[in-house]
Amino acid sequence: MRTGSATASEDFEPPALGEPYLLTPGPLTTAYAVKQTMLRDWGSWDGDFRAMTADLRRRLLALTGDTKSEFDCVPMQGSGSFCVEAMLGSFVPRDGKVLVLANGAYGLRAAQTMQYLGRAHTLLDKGDYLPPRGDEVAAILDADPAITHVIAIHCETSSGILNPVAEISKAVYSRGRKLLIDSMSAFGAIPLDINDIRYEAMVSSANKCIEGVPGFGFVIARKSELEAAKGRSHSLSLDVHAQWAAMEKTGQWRFTPPTHVVAAFLEALRIHEAEGGVAGRGARYERNRDVMVAGMRALGFETLLSDRWLSPIIVTFFCPAHANFAFDRFYELMKEKGFIIYPGKLTVVESFRIGCIGRMDEHVMRRVVDAAGRSLAEMNVPDAAPPRTALDERAKLAA
Ligand SMILES: *Cc1c(COP(=O)(O)O)cnc(C)c1O
C-alpha cells in the first residue's frame, strides 16, 4: 500500500491500479496523497477551511518572490480560462486597449475573450509557434499610443514553446505600458519572480504545475491594481476586486468554493515545497523532457521546436511520414501501454504532444519512450522521420 507521505522521495509508481499516466498539460497525473485528501468534506464557512484558504494564498504568493508585500493572491472558482477572463475584465479599464500576443490557441483565446468583453484590442498573431519578440512589441506600442496593456502567454501550451516574457516585459515597461501574463502551464515550475520580471498580474490554475486537481484558478496581482479594479468588471462572478475584498474581509470565497479541490491543492503545495519549490519542480520536469526528447529522437521522431524554445512542460512532435502511421492508432496503442498522449494543434502539418508535467519522473519517461517504440513496431512503421514539409516548416524558426 501507498503511504501518501508528502516527501520528495515519494514514489512515482502508476497513479492507481489500471489507471494510465496522463501525459497531458492538465488535468494531469496527481500524487496519491493529493487524491486521498479529497476523502473528507469541509464546511466553506468553517474556520478550518478559512485557514486553508489563507494558507493557500500565502503559499502561492511566496512562489513569486513578493518580499515587499506588494502583491496579493486571489483564487477564483472555475477553470483557467475563467481566470484569464477575470484578469482581463478586472485590470483593463473599460476605455483601455490591449495588445494580445498570440502564437497558438491560448493567445487566440485571450483575443476572443477581449471580443466578448467588448474592449478594444489588437492582435499580434505569430501563427502556430513563432515567438513574439521584444522589438516587435516595442514597435507596435510605439505605433499605437492607445494601447494600455499587453497580455503574453508564458508557455504557449498548444506548441509547448516557452515565450520570452522577460524580453517582452522590458519592451512593455520601457514604453510605459502594463503587462498581464497567462502563466497557466508554467507557474510553479518556471520562475516568474516579480523581482526579475515586471508585471501587474498573472494567472494560473490548480491542475497544472502545482499538480492539483481541476476546479479553480488564481490571480496574483499588484495590490494597487487590485484596488484600481473596483467596479470595472463586466461580470459579477469574475470580479477579481470583489472576490479579493470579500476574502480580505471574511476569509471566505464569495460563492461556493470547490472545497475538496482546495484541500487537494494544499497537499499538492506541500509536496511542491518538499520537492524544492519552483526550482525543484522545474528540474524534475526538465529531466523528464530531456530523457523523453532524447529517447523519441533516437526513435527518429523530430520536435517542432529547436532546443532553445522547448519548454519543460509539453513537447510537440511531428507525426511520422510513413504511410502506416495513423495518430488515432498510435494513441490507442500508447493507451494500452498505460500512457495517455495528446493530439497536436498545428494547422500546417500533423503532430502530437507529450506532456512532461504531473506526478512522474525520468523512469516513467523512459517507459513512455519504450512504449512509443513498441507502438511503432506494432504499426509496422520502421522509421519515425517526419515529412519534408514538416522540416521546411520548422526551418522558419531561426535559432
Ligand atoms: C490550460 C491553459 C489555460 C486554461 O485552460 P482551461 O481549459 O480553461 O483550464 C489557459 N492558458 C494556457 C496557456 C493553458 O495552458
Coordinates of C-alpha atoms and ligand atoms in Angstrom, one line a residue:
M1 CA 0.0 0.0 0.0
R2 CA 1.0 3.6 -0.6
T3 CA 1.8 5.8 2.4
G4 CA 0.9 9.1 0.8
S5 CA 3.6 11.0 2.7
A6 CA 4.4 14.4 1.2
T7 CA 8.1 13.9 0.8
A8 CA 10.4 14.4 -2.2
S9 CA 11.2 10.7 -2.3
E10 CA 7.6 9.7 -2.7
D11 CA 7.4 7.0 -5.4
F12 CA 6.3 7.7 -8.9
E13 CA 4.5 4.5 -9.4
P14 CA 1.4 4.3 -11.6
P15 CA -1.4 6.5 -10.2
A16 CA -3.6 3.6 -9.2
L17 CA -4.2 0.1 -10.4
G18 CA -5.1 0.2 -14.1
E19 CA -5.1 4.0 -14.3
P20 CA -2.9 5.4 -17.1
Y21 CA -0.4 8.2 -16.7
L22 CA -1.8 11.4 -18.2
L23 CA 1.0 12.9 -20.4
T24 CA -1.3 15.9 -20.8
P25 CA -0.9 19.5 -19.6
G26 CA -3.7 19.3 -17.0
P27 CA -5.7 17.6 -15.8
L28 CA -2.6 15.6 -15.1
T29 CA -1.4 12.7 -13.0
T30 CA -1.6 13.6 -9.3
A31 CA 0.1 12.1 -6.3
Y32 CA -1.9 9.6 -4.3
A33 CA -1.7 11.8 -1.2
V34 CA -3.4 14.6 -3.2
K35 CA -6.3 12.3 -4.2
Q36 CA -6.5 10.9 -0.7
T37 CA -7.0 14.4 0.8
M38 CA -10.4 14.7 -1.0
L39 CA -11.9 11.9 1.1
R40 CA -13.4 14.3 3.5
D41 CA -15.9 17.1 3.5
W42 CA -15.3 20.7 4.6
G43 CA -17.7 23.5 5.5
S44 CA -16.9 26.6 3.5
W45 CA -17.7 29.0 6.3
D46 CA -15.8 27.0 8.9
G47 CA -12.6 28.4 10.5
D48 CA -10.6 25.3 9.4
F49 CA -11.5 25.9 5.8
R50 CA -10.9 29.6 6.0
A51 CA -7.4 28.9 7.4
M52 CA -6.8 26.6 4.4
T53 CA -7.7 29.4 2.0
A54 CA -5.4 31.8 3.8
D55 CA -2.6 29.2 3.8
L56 CA -3.1 28.6 0.1
R57 CA -3.0 32.3 -0.8
R58 CA 0.2 32.8 1.3
R59 CA 2.0 29.8 -0.2
L60 CA 1.2 30.8 -3.8
L61 CA 2.3 34.4 -3.1
A62 CA 5.6 33.1 -1.7
L63 CA 6.3 31.5 -5.1
T64 CA 6.5 34.9 -6.8
G65 CA 9.2 36.3 -4.5
D66 CA 6.9 39.1 -3.2
T67 CA 9.1 40.0 -0.2
K68 CA 7.7 43.6 0.0
S69 CA 4.1 42.5 0.2
E70 CA 3.2 44.4 -2.9
F71 CA 1.1 41.7 -4.4
D72 CA -1.8 39.5 -3.4
C73 CA -3.3 36.2 -4.4
V74 CA -7.0 35.9 -5.3
P75 CA -8.3 32.3 -6.0
M76 CA -11.2 32.2 -8.4
Q77 CA -13.6 29.2 -9.0
G78 CA -13.6 27.7 -12.5
S79 CA -11.1 26.5 -15.0
G80 CA -8.0 28.5 -16.1
S81 CA -9.9 30.4 -18.8
F82 CA -12.3 31.8 -16.2
C83 CA -9.2 33.4 -14.5
V84 CA -7.9 34.8 -17.8
E85 CA -11.3 36.4 -18.4
A86 CA -11.5 37.6 -14.8
M87 CA -8.0 39.2 -15.1
L88 CA -8.7 40.9 -18.4
G89 CA -12.1 42.1 -17.3
S90 CA -10.8 43.4 -13.9
F91 CA -7.5 45.0 -14.8
V92 CA -8.1 46.5 -18.2
P93 CA -10.2 49.7 -17.8
R94 CA -13.3 49.9 -20.0
D95 CA -11.6 52.5 -22.1
G96 CA -8.2 50.6 -22.2
K97 CA -6.8 48.8 -25.1
V98 CA -4.9 45.5 -25.1
L99 CA -2.2 44.2 -27.3
V100 CA -2.6 40.4 -27.4
L101 CA 0.5 38.4 -28.2
A102 CA -0.5 35.1 -29.8
N103 CA 1.4 32.1 -31.1
G104 CA -1.1 29.4 -30.5
A105 CA -4.6 28.6 -29.2
Y106 CA -4.3 30.2 -25.8
G107 CA -3.2 33.6 -27.2
L108 CA -6.1 33.5 -29.7
R109 CA -8.4 32.6 -26.8
A110 CA -7.3 35.7 -24.9
A111 CA -8.1 37.8 -28.0
Q112 CA -11.5 36.1 -28.2
T113 CA -12.0 37.0 -24.5
M114 CA -11.4 40.6 -25.3
Q115 CA -14.0 40.4 -28.0
Y116 CA -16.6 39.0 -25.6
L117 CA -15.6 41.8 -23.1
G118 CA -16.2 44.4 -25.8
R119 CA -13.0 46.1 -25.0
A120 CA -10.5 47.4 -27.6
H121 CA -7.7 45.2 -28.5
T122 CA -5.2 44.5 -31.3
L123 CA -3.7 41.1 -32.1
L124 CA -0.1 40.2 -32.9
D125 CA -0.7 36.7 -34.4
K126 CA 2.6 34.8 -35.0
G127 CA 0.9 31.7 -36.2
D128 CA 1.4 28.2 -34.8
Y129 CA 4.5 28.7 -32.8
L130 CA 6.8 31.6 -33.7
P131 CA 7.6 33.6 -30.6
P132 CA 6.5 37.3 -30.2
R133 CA 9.8 39.2 -29.7
G134 CA 10.5 42.3 -27.6
D135 CA 11.4 44.5 -30.6
E136 CA 8.2 43.7 -32.4
V137 CA 6.2 44.5 -29.2
A138 CA 8.1 47.8 -28.9
A139 CA 7.4 48.7 -32.5
I140 CA 3.6 48.1 -32.1
L141 CA 3.5 50.1 -28.9
D142 CA 5.3 53.0 -30.5
A143 CA 2.9 53.0 -33.4
D144 CA -0.3 52.8 -31.2
P145 CA -0.3 55.1 -28.1
A146 CA -3.9 54.0 -27.3
I147 CA -2.6 50.6 -26.1
T148 CA -2.5 50.5 -22.3
H149 CA -1.9 46.8 -21.6
V150 CA -0.1 43.8 -23.2
I151 CA -1.1 40.2 -22.5
A152 CA 1.5 37.5 -23.0
I153 CA 1.3 33.7 -22.8
H154 CA 4.2 32.4 -20.7
C155 CA 4.3 28.8 -22.0
E156 CA 2.0 28.5 -25.1
T157 CA 0.8 25.0 -24.3
S158 CA -0.6 24.4 -27.8
S159 CA 3.0 24.1 -29.2
G160 CA 4.9 23.9 -25.9
I161 CA 7.0 27.0 -26.7
L162 CA 8.4 29.0 -23.8
N163 CA 7.8 32.6 -24.8
P164 CA 10.4 35.2 -24.0
V165 CA 8.4 37.0 -21.2
A166 CA 11.4 38.8 -19.7
E167 CA 12.2 40.4 -23.1
I168 CA 8.5 41.3 -23.6
S169 CA 8.2 42.8 -20.1
K170 CA 11.2 45.1 -20.8
A171 CA 9.7 46.3 -24.1
V172 CA 6.3 46.9 -22.4
Y173 CA 7.6 48.9 -19.4
S174 CA 10.2 50.8 -21.5
R175 CA 7.1 52.2 -23.3
G176 CA 5.2 52.9 -20.1
R177 CA 2.5 50.2 -20.6
K178 CA 1.4 47.4 -18.3
L179 CA 1.9 43.6 -18.7
L180 CA -0.5 40.8 -17.8
I181 CA 0.7 37.2 -18.1
D182 CA -1.1 33.9 -18.7
S183 CA 1.3 31.7 -16.8
M184 CA -1.2 28.9 -16.6
S185 CA 1.0 26.0 -17.7
A186 CA 4.3 27.4 -16.4
F187 CA 3.8 28.8 -12.9
G188 CA 5.2 26.6 -10.2
A189 CA 7.9 25.1 -12.5
I190 CA 9.3 28.1 -14.4
P191 CA 10.3 31.1 -12.4
L192 CA 8.1 34.2 -12.7
D193 CA 9.7 36.2 -9.9
I194 CA 8.4 39.7 -9.6
N195 CA 11.9 40.9 -8.8
D196 CA 13.2 39.7 -12.1
I197 CA 10.3 40.1 -14.5
R198 CA 7.9 43.1 -14.0
Y199 CA 4.2 42.5 -14.5
E200 CA 0.9 43.7 -12.9
A201 CA -0.9 40.4 -12.8
M202 CA -0.6 36.8 -13.7
V203 CA -2.9 33.8 -13.7
S204 CA -2.5 30.1 -13.3
S205 CA -4.7 27.2 -12.2
A206 CA -4.8 24.3 -9.8
N207 CA -4.3 21.5 -12.3
K208 CA -1.0 22.4 -13.9
C209 CA 2.5 22.6 -12.5
I210 CA 1.4 22.6 -8.8
E211 CA -0.1 19.2 -9.6
G212 CA -3.5 19.6 -8.1
V213 CA -6.9 18.6 -9.4
P214 CA -9.0 20.9 -11.6
G215 CA -11.6 23.3 -10.1
F216 CA -10.1 26.7 -9.6
G217 CA -7.5 29.2 -10.8
F218 CA -5.8 32.1 -9.1
V219 CA -4.8 35.6 -10.0
I220 CA -1.7 37.1 -8.4
A221 CA -1.7 40.9 -8.8
R222 CA -0.2 44.1 -7.6
K223 CA -2.3 45.4 -4.8
S224 CA -2.6 48.8 -6.4
E225 CA -4.1 47.2 -9.5
L226 CA -6.5 45.2 -7.3
E227 CA -7.6 48.4 -5.7
A228 CA -8.0 50.1 -9.1
A229 CA -10.1 47.2 -10.4
K230 CA -13.0 48.1 -8.2
G231 CA -16.2 48.4 -10.2
R232 CA -14.6 47.6 -13.5
S233 CA -15.6 44.0 -14.1
H234 CA -18.2 43.1 -16.7
S235 CA -19.1 40.1 -14.6
L236 CA -20.3 39.5 -11.1
S237 CA -18.7 36.1 -10.6
L238 CA -15.5 37.0 -12.4
D239 CA -14.9 40.3 -10.5
V240 CA -11.4 39.9 -9.1
H241 CA -11.7 43.0 -6.9
A242 CA -14.9 41.8 -5.3
Q243 CA -13.5 38.3 -4.7
W244 CA -10.4 39.9 -3.1
A245 CA -12.3 42.4 -1.0
A246 CA -14.6 39.6 0.3
M247 CA -11.7 37.3 1.1
E248 CA -9.8 40.1 2.9
K249 CA -12.9 40.9 5.0
T250 CA -14.3 37.4 5.8
G251 CA -11.6 34.9 4.8
Q252 CA -14.2 33.2 2.7
W253 CA -14.8 32.8 -1.0
R254 CA -17.8 34.9 -2.2
F255 CA -19.6 31.9 -3.7
T256 CA -19.3 28.1 -3.1
P257 CA -15.7 27.2 -3.2
P258 CA -14.5 23.8 -4.6
T259 CA -13.6 22.6 -1.1
H260 CA -12.2 19.2 -1.9
V261 CA -10.1 20.8 -4.7
V262 CA -8.7 23.3 -2.3
A263 CA -7.8 20.6 0.2
A264 CA -6.1 18.6 -2.5
F265 CA -4.3 21.7 -3.7
L266 CA -2.9 22.4 -0.3
E267 CA -1.4 18.9 -0.2
A268 CA 0.0 19.5 -3.7
L269 CA 1.6 22.7 -2.5
R270 CA 3.2 20.8 0.5
I271 CA 4.6 18.3 -1.9
H272 CA 5.8 21.1 -4.2
E273 CA 7.6 22.7 -1.3
A274 CA 9.2 19.4 -0.2
E275 CA 10.4 18.9 -3.7
G276 CA 12.3 22.2 -3.6
G277 CA 9.7 24.6 -4.8
V278 CA 9.8 26.1 -8.2
A279 CA 13.5 25.1 -8.8
G280 CA 13.0 21.5 -7.7
R281 CA 9.8 21.1 -9.7
G282 CA 11.3 22.7 -12.7
A283 CA 14.4 20.5 -12.5
R284 CA 12.3 17.3 -12.5
Y285 CA 10.3 18.5 -15.5
E286 CA 13.5 19.4 -17.4
R287 CA 14.8 16.0 -16.7
N288 CA 11.5 14.5 -17.9
R289 CA 11.7 16.5 -21.1
D290 CA 15.4 15.7 -21.7
V291 CA 15.1 12.0 -21.2
M292 CA 11.8 11.8 -23.3
V293 CA 13.0 14.0 -26.1
A294 CA 16.4 12.2 -26.4
G295 CA 14.6 8.8 -26.5
M296 CA 12.0 10.0 -29.0
R297 CA 14.7 11.5 -31.3
A298 CA 16.6 8.2 -31.1
L299 CA 13.4 6.5 -32.5
G300 CA 13.5 9.0 -35.4
F301 CA 10.9 11.5 -34.2
E302 CA 11.6 15.2 -34.6
T303 CA 10.4 18.0 -32.4
L304 CA 8.7 21.1 -33.8
L305 CA 10.9 23.4 -31.8
S306 CA 14.6 23.7 -31.6
D307 CA 16.1 23.1 -28.1
R308 CA 16.2 26.8 -27.3
W309 CA 12.4 27.2 -27.3
L310 CA 11.5 23.8 -25.9
S311 CA 9.7 24.2 -22.6
P312 CA 9.9 21.5 -19.9
I313 CA 6.1 21.5 -19.9
I314 CA 5.0 19.8 -23.1
V315 CA 6.7 18.9 -26.4
T316 CA 5.3 18.8 -29.9
F317 CA 6.5 16.0 -32.2
F318 CA 5.8 15.7 -35.9
C319 CA 3.8 12.7 -37.0
P320 CA 6.0 10.3 -39.0
A321 CA 5.7 10.5 -42.7
H322 CA 5.5 6.7 -43.1
A323 CA 2.2 5.5 -44.8
N324 CA 1.5 3.0 -42.0
F325 CA 1.4 5.7 -39.3
A326 CA -2.0 6.9 -38.1
F327 CA -2.3 9.1 -35.0
D328 CA -5.5 7.5 -33.7
R329 CA -4.0 4.0 -33.8
F330 CA -0.8 5.3 -32.2
Y331 CA -2.9 6.9 -29.4
E332 CA -4.7 3.6 -28.7
L333 CA -1.5 1.6 -28.6
M334 CA 0.1 4.1 -26.2
K335 CA -3.1 4.0 -24.0
E336 CA -2.9 0.2 -23.9
K337 CA 0.6 0.5 -22.5
G338 CA -0.6 2.9 -19.8
F339 CA 0.0 6.3 -21.4
I340 CA -2.5 9.0 -22.5
I341 CA -0.8 11.3 -25.0
Y342 CA -2.2 14.4 -26.6
P343 CA -3.1 15.4 -30.2
G344 CA -1.2 18.2 -31.8
K345 CA -2.6 21.7 -32.6
L346 CA -0.5 22.7 -35.6
T347 CA -2.5 23.9 -38.6
V348 CA 0.1 23.2 -41.2
V349 CA 1.4 19.7 -40.5
E350 CA 0.3 16.7 -38.4
S351 CA 1.7 16.5 -34.9
F352 CA 1.1 15.2 -31.4
R353 CA 2.2 16.3 -28.0
I354 CA 3.7 14.6 -24.9
G355 CA 3.5 16.4 -21.6
C356 CA 6.4 16.4 -19.1
I357 CA 4.3 17.6 -16.1
G358 CA 2.5 15.7 -13.4
R359 CA 3.5 13.1 -10.9
M360 CA 6.1 11.3 -12.9
D361 CA 9.9 11.2 -13.2
E362 CA 12.5 10.2 -15.7
H363 CA 12.0 6.5 -15.1
V364 CA 8.4 6.9 -16.2
M365 CA 9.6 8.9 -19.3
R366 CA 11.9 6.0 -20.3
R367 CA 8.9 3.7 -20.2
V368 CA 7.0 6.3 -22.4
V369 CA 9.8 6.1 -25.0
D370 CA 9.8 2.3 -24.8
A371 CA 6.0 2.3 -25.3
A372 CA 6.3 4.6 -28.3
G373 CA 9.0 2.3 -29.9
R374 CA 6.8 -0.8 -29.4
S375 CA 3.7 1.0 -30.7
L376 CA 5.6 2.0 -33.9
A377 CA 6.7 -1.6 -34.3
E378 CA 3.1 -2.9 -33.9
M379 CA 2.0 -0.4 -36.6
N380 CA 4.9 -1.6 -38.9
V381 CA 6.4 1.9 -39.0
P382 CA 10.1 1.3 -39.3
D383 CA 11.1 4.9 -39.4
A384 CA 9.5 7.8 -37.4
A385 CA 11.0 10.6 -39.6
P386 CA 8.5 13.4 -40.4
P387 CA 7.6 14.6 -43.9
R388 CA 9.9 17.1 -45.7
T389 CA 7.2 19.8 -45.3
A390 CA 7.4 19.5 -41.6
L391 CA 11.1 20.2 -41.6
D392 CA 10.6 23.1 -44.0
E393 CA 8.1 24.5 -41.6
R394 CA 10.5 24.2 -38.7
A395 CA 13.2 26.0 -40.7
K396 CA 11.1 29.2 -40.3
L397 CA 12.1 29.2 -36.6
A398 CA 15.5 30.8 -36.7
A399 CA 17.6 29.8 -33.6
Ligands
LIG1 C1 -4.5 25.2 -19.5 C2 -4.3 26.6 -20.0 C3 -5.3 27.6 -19.9 C4 -6.7 27.4 -19.3 O1 -7.4 26.3 -19.9 P1 -8.6 25.8 -19.1 O2 -9.0 24.6 -20.0 O3 -9.7 26.8 -19.1 O4 -8.2 25.3 -17.8 C5 -5.0 28.9 -20.4 N1 -3.8 29.2 -20.9 C6 -2.8 28.2 -21.0 C7 -1.5 28.7 -21.6 C8 -3.1 26.9 -20.6 O5 -2.1 26.0 -20.7

